[in-house]
mmCIF file of C-alpha atoms in Angstrom:
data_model
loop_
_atom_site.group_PDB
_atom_site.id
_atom_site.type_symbol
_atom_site.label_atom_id
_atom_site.label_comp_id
_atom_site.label_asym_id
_atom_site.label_seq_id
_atom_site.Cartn_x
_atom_site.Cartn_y
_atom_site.Cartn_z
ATOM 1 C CA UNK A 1 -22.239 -20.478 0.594
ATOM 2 C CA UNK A 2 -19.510 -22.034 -0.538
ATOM 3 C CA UNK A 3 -19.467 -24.503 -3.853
ATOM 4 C CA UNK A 4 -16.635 -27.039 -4.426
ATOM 5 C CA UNK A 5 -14.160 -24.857 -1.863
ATOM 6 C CA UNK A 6 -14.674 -21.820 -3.532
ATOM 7 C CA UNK A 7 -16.377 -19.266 -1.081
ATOM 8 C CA UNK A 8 -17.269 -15.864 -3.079
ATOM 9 C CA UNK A 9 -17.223 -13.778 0.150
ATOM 10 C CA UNK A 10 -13.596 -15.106 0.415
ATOM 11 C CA UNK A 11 -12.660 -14.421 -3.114
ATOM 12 C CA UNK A 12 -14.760 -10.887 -2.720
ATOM 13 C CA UNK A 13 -12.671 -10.046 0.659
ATOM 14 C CA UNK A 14 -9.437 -11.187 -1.374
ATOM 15 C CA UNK A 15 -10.403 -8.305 -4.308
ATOM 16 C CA UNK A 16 -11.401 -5.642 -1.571
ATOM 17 C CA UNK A 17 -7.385 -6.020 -0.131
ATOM 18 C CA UNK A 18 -5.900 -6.020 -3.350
ATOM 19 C CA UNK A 19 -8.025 -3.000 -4.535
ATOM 20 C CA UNK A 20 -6.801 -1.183 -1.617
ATOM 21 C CA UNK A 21 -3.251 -2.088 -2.057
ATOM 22 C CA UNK A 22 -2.972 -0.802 -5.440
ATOM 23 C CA UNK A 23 -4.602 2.250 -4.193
ATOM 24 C CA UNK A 24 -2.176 2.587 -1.260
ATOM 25 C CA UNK A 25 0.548 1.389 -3.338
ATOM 26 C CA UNK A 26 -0.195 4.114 -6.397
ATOM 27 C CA UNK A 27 -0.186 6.992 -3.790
ATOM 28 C CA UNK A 28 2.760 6.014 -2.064
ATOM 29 C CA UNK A 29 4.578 5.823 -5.668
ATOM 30 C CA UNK A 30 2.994 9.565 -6.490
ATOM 31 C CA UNK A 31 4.342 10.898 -3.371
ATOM 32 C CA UNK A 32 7.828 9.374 -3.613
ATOM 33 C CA UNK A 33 8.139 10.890 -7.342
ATOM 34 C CA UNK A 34 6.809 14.192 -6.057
ATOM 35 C CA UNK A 35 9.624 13.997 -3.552
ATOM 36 C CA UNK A 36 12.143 13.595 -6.071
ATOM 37 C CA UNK A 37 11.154 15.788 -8.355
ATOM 38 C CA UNK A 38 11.138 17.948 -5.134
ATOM 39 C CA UNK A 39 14.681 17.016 -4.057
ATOM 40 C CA UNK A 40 15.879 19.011 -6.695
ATOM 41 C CA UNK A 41 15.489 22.253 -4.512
ATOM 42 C CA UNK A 42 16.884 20.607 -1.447
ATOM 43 C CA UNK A 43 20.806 21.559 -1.631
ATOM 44 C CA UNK A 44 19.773 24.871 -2.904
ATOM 45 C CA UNK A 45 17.742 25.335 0.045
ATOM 46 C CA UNK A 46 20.265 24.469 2.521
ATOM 47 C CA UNK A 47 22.875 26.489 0.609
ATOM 48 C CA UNK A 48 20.625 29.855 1.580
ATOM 49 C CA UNK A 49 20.541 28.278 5.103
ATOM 50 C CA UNK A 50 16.589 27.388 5.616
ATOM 51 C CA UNK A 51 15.182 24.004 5.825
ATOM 52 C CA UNK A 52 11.712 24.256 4.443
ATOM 53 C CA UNK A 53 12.309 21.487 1.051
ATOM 54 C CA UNK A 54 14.186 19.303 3.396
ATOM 55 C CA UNK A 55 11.347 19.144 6.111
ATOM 56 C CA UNK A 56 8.850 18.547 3.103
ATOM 57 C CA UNK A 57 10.512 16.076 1.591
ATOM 58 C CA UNK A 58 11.425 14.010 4.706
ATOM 59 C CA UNK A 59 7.900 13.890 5.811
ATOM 60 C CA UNK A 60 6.033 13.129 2.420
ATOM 61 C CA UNK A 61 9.120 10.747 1.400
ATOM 62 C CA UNK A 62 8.338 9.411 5.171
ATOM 63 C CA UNK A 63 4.689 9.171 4.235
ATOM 64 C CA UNK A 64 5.224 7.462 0.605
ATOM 65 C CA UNK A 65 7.620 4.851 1.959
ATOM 66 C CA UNK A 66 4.707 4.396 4.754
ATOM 67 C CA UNK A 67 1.971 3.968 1.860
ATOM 68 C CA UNK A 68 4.248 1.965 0.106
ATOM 69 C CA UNK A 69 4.682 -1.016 2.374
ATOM 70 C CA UNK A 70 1.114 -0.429 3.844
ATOM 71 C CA UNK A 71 -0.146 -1.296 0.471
ATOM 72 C CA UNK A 72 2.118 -4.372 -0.602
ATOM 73 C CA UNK A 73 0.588 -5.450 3.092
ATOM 74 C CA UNK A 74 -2.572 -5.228 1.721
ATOM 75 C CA UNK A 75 -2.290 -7.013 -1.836
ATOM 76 C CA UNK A 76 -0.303 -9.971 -0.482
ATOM 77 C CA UNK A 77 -2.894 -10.190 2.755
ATOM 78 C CA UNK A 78 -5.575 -13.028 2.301
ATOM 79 C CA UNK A 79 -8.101 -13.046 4.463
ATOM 80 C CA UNK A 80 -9.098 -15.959 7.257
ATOM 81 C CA UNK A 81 -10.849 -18.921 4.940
ATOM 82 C CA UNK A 82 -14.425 -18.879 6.400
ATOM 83 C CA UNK A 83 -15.510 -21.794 8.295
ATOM 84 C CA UNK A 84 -17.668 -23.671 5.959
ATOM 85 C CA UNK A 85 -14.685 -24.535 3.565
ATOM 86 C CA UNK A 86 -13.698 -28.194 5.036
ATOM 87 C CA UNK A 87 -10.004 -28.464 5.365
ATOM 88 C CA UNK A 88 -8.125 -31.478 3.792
ATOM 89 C CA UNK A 89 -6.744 -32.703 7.522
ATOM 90 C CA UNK A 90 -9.962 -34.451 7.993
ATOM 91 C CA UNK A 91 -9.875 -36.312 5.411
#
């Protein structure tokens, strides 16, 4: 119920998404630094002629850029106002 325009299951809604985007956002950053740290083998790798560190770090670099903007989705993202929060066109 909401008191003066402030509705907690708003405000609780608005801490879920912003939880989740650091969470998103921390994993993404993990994976992209594992992928650099990674990168280190990738010219060696194609020097003996296989692929393997390049396939590994295209896909998990992939996936941390994915993560990445998933999660600054998710912390900027506020959810619908509910419906019991009067809106200041009526006045």
């Amino acid at each position: 119920m909401p008191y003066l325009g402030f509705d907690v299951a708003h405000e609780t809604k608005f801490q879920e998404n912003r939880q989740l985007g650091s969470d998103l956002l921390m994993i993404g950053w993990v994976l992209l630094g594992m992928c650099g740290i990674g990168g280190i083998f990738v010219f060696q790798d194609i020097r003996e002629g296989t692929s393997m560190w390049l396939i590994w770090n295209g896909v998990f670099g992939f996936l941390g850029l994915a993560l990445v903007a998933i999660g600054t989705f998710f912390r900027h993202r506020v959810p619908p106002a509910s419906k019991n929060i009067p809106s200041n066109r009526a006045m």
